[in-house]
Every structure is written in C-alpha cells, then in structure tokens.
mmCIF file of C-alpha atoms in Angstrom:
data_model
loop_
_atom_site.group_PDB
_atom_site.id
_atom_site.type_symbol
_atom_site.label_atom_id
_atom_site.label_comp_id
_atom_site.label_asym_id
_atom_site.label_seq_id
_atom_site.Cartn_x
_atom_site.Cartn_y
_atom_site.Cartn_z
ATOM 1 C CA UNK A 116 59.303 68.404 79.555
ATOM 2 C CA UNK A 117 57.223 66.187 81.997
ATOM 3 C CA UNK A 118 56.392 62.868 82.859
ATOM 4 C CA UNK A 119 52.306 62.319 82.577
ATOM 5 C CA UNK A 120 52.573 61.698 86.014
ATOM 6 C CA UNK A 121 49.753 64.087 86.978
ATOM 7 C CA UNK A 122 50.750 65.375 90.799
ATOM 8 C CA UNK A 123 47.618 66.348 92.302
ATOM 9 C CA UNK A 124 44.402 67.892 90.705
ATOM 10 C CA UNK A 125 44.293 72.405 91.237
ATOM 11 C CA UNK A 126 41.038 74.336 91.793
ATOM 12 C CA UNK A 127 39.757 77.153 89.117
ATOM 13 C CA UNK A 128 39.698 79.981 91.345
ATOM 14 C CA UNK A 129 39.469 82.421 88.033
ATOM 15 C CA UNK A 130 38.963 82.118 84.379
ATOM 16 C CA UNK A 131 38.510 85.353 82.755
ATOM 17 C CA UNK A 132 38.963 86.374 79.247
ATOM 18 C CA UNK A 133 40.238 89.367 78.131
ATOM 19 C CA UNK A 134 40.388 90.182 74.553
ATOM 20 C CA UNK A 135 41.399 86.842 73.501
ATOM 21 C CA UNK A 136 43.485 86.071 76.603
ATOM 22 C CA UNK A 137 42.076 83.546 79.356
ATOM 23 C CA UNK A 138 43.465 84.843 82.552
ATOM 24 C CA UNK A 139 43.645 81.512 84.546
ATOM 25 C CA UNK A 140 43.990 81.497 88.532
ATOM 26 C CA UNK A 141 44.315 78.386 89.814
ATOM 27 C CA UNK A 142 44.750 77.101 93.405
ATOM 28 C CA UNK A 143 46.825 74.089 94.841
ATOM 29 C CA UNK A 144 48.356 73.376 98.042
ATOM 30 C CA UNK A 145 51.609 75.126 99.251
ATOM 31 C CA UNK A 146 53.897 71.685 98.514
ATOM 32 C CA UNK A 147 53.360 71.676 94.903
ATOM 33 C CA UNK A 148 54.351 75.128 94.856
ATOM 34 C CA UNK A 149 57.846 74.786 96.456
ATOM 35 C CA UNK A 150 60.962 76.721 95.143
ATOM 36 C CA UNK A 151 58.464 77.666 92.371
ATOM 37 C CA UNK A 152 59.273 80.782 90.209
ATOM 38 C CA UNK A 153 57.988 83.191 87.629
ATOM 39 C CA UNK A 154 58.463 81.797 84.180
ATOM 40 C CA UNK A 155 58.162 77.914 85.314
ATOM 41 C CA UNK A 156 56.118 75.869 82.802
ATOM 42 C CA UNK A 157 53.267 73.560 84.316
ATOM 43 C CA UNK A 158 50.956 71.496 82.538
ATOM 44 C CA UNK A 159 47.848 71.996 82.974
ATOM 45 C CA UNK A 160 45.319 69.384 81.570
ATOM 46 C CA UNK A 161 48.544 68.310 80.006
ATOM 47 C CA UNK A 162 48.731 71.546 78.250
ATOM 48 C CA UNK A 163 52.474 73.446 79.075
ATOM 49 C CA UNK A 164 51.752 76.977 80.669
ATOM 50 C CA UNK A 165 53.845 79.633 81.726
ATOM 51 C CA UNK A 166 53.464 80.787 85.204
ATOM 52 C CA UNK A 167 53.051 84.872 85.134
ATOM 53 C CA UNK A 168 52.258 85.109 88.634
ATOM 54 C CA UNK A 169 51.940 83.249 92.229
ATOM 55 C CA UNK A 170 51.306 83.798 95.559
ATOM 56 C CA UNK A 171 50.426 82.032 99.053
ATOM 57 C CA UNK A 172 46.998 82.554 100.331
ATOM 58 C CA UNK A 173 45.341 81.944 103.761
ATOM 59 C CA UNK A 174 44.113 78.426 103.059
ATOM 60 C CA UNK A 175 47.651 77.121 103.498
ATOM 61 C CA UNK A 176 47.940 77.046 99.410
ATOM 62 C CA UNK A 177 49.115 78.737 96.355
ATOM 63 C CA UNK A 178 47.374 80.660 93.750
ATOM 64 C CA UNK A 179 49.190 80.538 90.434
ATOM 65 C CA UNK A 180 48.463 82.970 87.490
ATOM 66 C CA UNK A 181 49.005 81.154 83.802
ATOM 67 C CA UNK A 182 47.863 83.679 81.022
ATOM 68 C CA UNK A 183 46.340 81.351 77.719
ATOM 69 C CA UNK A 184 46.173 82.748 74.347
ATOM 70 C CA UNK A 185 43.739 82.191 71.407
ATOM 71 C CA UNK A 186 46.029 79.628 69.594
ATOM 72 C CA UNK A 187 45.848 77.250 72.640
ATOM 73 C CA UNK A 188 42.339 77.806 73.629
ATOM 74 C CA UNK A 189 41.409 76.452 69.754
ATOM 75 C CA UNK A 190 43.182 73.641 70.343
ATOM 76 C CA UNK A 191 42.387 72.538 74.296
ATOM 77 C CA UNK A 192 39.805 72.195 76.928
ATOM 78 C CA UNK A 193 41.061 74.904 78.344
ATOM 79 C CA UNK A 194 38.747 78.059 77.268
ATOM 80 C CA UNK A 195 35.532 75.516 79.156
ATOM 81 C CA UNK A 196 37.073 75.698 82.174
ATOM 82 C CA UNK A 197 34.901 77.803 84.894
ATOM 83 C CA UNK A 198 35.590 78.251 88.866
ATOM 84 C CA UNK A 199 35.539 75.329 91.225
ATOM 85 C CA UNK A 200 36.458 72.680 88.055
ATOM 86 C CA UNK A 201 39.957 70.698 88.668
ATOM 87 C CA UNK A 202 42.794 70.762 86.444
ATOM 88 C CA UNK A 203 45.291 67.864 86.429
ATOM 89 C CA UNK A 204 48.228 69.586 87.503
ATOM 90 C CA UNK A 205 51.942 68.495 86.892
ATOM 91 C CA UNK A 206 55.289 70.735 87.417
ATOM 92 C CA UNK A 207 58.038 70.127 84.730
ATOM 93 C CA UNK A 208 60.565 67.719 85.316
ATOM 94 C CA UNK A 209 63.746 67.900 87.147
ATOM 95 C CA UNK A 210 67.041 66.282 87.393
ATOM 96 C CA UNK A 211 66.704 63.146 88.803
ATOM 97 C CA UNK A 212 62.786 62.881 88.565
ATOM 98 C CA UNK A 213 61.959 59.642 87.988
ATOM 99 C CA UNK A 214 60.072 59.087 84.538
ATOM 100 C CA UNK A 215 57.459 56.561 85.577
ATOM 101 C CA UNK A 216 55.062 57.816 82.408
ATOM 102 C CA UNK A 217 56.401 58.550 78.899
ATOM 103 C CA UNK A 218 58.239 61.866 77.855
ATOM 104 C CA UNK A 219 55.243 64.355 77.394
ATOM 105 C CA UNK A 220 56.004 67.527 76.177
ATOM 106 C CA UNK A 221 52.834 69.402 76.849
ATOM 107 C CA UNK A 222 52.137 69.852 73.215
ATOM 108 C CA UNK A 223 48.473 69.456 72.757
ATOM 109 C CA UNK A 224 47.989 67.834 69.088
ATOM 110 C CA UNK A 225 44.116 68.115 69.440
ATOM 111 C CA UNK A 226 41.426 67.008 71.511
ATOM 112 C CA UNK A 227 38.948 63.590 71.699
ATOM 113 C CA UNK A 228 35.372 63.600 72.045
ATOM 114 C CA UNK A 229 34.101 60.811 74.903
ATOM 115 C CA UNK A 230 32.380 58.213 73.274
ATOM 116 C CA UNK A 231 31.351 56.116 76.279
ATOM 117 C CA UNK A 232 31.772 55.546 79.726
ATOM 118 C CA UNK A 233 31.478 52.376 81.372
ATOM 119 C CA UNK A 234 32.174 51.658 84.866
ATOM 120 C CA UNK A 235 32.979 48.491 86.943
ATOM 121 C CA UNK A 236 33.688 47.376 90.116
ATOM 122 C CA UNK A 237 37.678 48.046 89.813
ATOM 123 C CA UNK A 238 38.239 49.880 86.334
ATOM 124 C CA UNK A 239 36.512 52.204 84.167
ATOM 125 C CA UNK A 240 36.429 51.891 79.845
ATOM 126 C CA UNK A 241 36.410 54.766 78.090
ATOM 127 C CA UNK A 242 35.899 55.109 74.269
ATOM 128 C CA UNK A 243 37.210 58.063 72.435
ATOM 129 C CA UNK A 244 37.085 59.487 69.291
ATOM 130 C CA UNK A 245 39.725 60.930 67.796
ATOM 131 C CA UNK A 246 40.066 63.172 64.267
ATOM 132 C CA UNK A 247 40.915 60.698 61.225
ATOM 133 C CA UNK A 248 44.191 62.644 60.540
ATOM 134 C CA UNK A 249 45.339 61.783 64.135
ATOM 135 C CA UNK A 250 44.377 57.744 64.706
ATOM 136 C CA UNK A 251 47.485 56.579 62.724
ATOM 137 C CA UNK A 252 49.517 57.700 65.764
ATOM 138 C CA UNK A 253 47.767 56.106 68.527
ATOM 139 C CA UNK A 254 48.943 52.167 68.753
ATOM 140 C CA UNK A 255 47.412 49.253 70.558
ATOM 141 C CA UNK A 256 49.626 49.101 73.951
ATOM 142 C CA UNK A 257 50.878 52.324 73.015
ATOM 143 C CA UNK A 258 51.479 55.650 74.905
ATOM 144 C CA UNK A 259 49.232 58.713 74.867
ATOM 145 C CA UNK A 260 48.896 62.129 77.603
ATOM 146 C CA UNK A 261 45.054 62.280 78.015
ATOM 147 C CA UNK A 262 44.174 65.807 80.085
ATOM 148 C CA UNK A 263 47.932 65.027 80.767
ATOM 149 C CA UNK A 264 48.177 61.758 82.173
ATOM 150 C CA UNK A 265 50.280 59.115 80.572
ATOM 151 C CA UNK A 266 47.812 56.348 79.541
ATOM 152 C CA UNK A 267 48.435 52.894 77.678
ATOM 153 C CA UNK A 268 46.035 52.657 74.548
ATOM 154 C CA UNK A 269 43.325 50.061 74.565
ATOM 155 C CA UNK A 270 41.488 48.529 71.832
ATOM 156 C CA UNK A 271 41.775 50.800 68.675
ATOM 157 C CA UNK A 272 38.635 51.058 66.427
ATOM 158 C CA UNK A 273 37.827 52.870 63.308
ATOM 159 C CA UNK A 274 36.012 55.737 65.703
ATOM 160 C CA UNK A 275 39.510 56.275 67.588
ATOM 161 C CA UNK A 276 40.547 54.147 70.976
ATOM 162 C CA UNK A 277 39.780 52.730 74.628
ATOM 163 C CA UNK A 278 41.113 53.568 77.835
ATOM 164 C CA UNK A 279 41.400 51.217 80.868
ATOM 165 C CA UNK A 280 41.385 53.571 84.068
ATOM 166 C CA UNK A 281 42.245 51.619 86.926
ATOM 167 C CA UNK A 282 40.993 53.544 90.619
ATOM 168 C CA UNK A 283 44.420 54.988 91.258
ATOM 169 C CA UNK A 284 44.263 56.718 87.811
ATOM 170 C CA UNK A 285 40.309 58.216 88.451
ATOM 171 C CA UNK A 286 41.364 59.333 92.587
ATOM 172 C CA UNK A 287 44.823 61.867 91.388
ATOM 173 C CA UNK A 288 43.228 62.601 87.887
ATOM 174 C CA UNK A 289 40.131 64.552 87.231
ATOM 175 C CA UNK A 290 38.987 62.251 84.597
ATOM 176 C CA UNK A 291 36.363 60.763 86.331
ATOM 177 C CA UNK A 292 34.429 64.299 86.419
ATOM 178 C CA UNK A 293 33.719 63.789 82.911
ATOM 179 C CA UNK A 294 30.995 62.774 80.631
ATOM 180 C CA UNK A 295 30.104 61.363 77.279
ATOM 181 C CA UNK A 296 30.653 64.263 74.841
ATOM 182 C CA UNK A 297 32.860 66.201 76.871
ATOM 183 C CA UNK A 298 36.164 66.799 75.509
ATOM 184 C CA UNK A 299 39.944 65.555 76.751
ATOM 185 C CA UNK A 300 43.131 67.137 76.008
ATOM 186 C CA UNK A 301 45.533 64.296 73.597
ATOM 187 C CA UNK A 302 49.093 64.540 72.756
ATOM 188 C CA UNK A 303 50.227 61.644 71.168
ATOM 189 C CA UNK A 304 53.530 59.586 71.841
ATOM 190 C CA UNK A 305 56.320 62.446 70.070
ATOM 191 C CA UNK A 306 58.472 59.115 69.291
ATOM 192 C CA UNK A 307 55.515 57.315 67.161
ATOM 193 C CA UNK A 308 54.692 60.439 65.771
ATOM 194 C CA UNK A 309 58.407 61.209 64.397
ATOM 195 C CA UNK A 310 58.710 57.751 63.100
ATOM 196 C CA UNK A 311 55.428 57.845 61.132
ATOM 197 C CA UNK A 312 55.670 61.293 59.822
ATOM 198 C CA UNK A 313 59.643 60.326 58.579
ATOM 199 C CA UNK A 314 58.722 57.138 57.512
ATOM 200 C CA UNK A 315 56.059 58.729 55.080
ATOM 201 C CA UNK A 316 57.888 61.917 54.045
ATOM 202 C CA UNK A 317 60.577 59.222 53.019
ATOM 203 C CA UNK A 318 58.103 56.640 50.823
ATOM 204 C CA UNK A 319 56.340 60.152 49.585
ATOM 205 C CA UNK A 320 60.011 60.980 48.332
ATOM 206 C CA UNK A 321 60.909 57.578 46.988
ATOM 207 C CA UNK A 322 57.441 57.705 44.883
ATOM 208 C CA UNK A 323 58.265 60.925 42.966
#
C-alpha cells in the first residue's frame, strides 16, 4: 500500500527487455534505500514493483533491480522508459507513516493521453483524456494517483479531466518532463471505484 506521496524522482540507469521481461535498473540516493530488502514493493510511476535486486554504488546511491512483465508493460508507461528518464519513486508504507495523499495501491487501471498543457506563473493545467469505460470513476474534487502522485481532480469534461499542479507538485514529481500526447500512469480512487461498481452490480440485479 502507499500514500501518493511521491518521495523523490530515480534515474533509468537500465531498461532492457528480455523476452517479454523489462529488466529495470534504476538509481536513487542511498536514504531512500535504507533498511531496504529483497522482495520490498515500490511504486514506480505509481505502478507497485517488486525489488529483485539492490546494491550501493560509488555515487553515494543505490541501484535497485525491479523485473516488469508483459501484463504490466500493456497497461503502463513503463515499457517507454529509456536511460537518464526519472521515475516518481515512492517506498510502501509503514507503520506510523503519515497518509498525507489517499490510499493508493499501485494498481494501474490504465493510462491517460495529455491533452494540453498550460503553464502560469504559479500553477500548471493539464487536460487528460481518459478511456470512456474509466471517466465514471474520476469525480470533480475527487482523488486520483497520476504517474503515482495523489492528485485532486479538476474540471471533468466529456474528453476525461484537469489537473491543477501547483510548483511543489512539478519540483518532487517528474510530471513536468512531459508533453501533449505523452502518456501518464492513472489508478483511480479504489473507494469510488468499489462504490460504483457495487452500486451497479446491485441496480443490474434489481432489474432482472
């Protein structure tokens, strides 16, 4: 479980793939590496990983080894990365983190398209589009993990929704290194999306 409280942004140092496998290397500094151990999950563009293998390097930082399989490349950013892009990077939550986001499980539902970008002087719009099948889950004022940060939802339209990044959000994120048609990671709010999908299966039931 996490927090979309992305911790710092990690470097691509590898990205190979291997019969269907991406064999990701990616590098961050030593403290977000403490008291880590094999088997941890880490999101990763808000996408849960498992860590296979880590180790210190001479830079003063850590190089940790996530292996990514066909099922989760189809459904993330994940299979464009190359070396030298940043990953938002969060570790899973432990007792007594404080949950300053929304409970994100790093369950990536499917990915939105960016619409537009439009910067000002102290915030940044972004428009989204989001698959049909998926809109009825995103609420104005609501919650959503975008790349893995836990964002409030804008103005919803009939193309999908807004985003209003304040300068905090672009300076730990890595959203701000993309561009219109380029593709974010999305997990909707798990809560809205129970409540919808019961309250449907339910009427669906009541109708037959």
């Amino acid at each position: 479980m996490f927090t979309g409280i992305v911790q710092t942004q990690a470097v691509v140092v590898d990205a190979t793939n291997q019969g269907g496998v991406l064999r990701l290397a990616l590098q961050v500094e030593q403290q977000y590496a403490e008291n880590l151990n094999i088997g941890a999950s880490i999101a990763i563009n808000g996408c849960c990983l498992t860590v296979v293998k880590f180790a210190s390097d001479t830079q003063g930082c850590c190089v940790i080894n996530f292996d990514v399989i066909d099922e989760t490349l189809k459904l993330t950013n994940l299979g464009k990365l190359a070396v030298n892009e940043t990953v938002n990077f969060e570790r899973s939550v432990t007792f007594g983190t404080e949950l300053g986001g929304h409970i994100v499980s790093g369950h990536i539902h499917c990915m939105a398209e960016i619409l537009s970008i439009k910067h000002h002087q102290d915030n940044c719009k972004m428009q989204l589009a989001l698959a049909k099948e998926w809109q009825k889950y995103v609420l104005y004022k609501g919650f959503v993990s975008v790349n893995g940060a836990s964002l409030t939802v804008g103005e919803v339209d009939e193309q999908g929704f807004w985003l209003h990044l304040i300068p905090e959000t672009l300076s730990i994120t890595n959203l701000d290194n993309y561009r219109e048609g380029d593709k974010l990671n999305i997990e909707v709010d798990q809560q809205t999306y129970t409540i919808i999908n019961t309250v449907e299966n339910y009427l669906s039931q009541q109708a037959k």
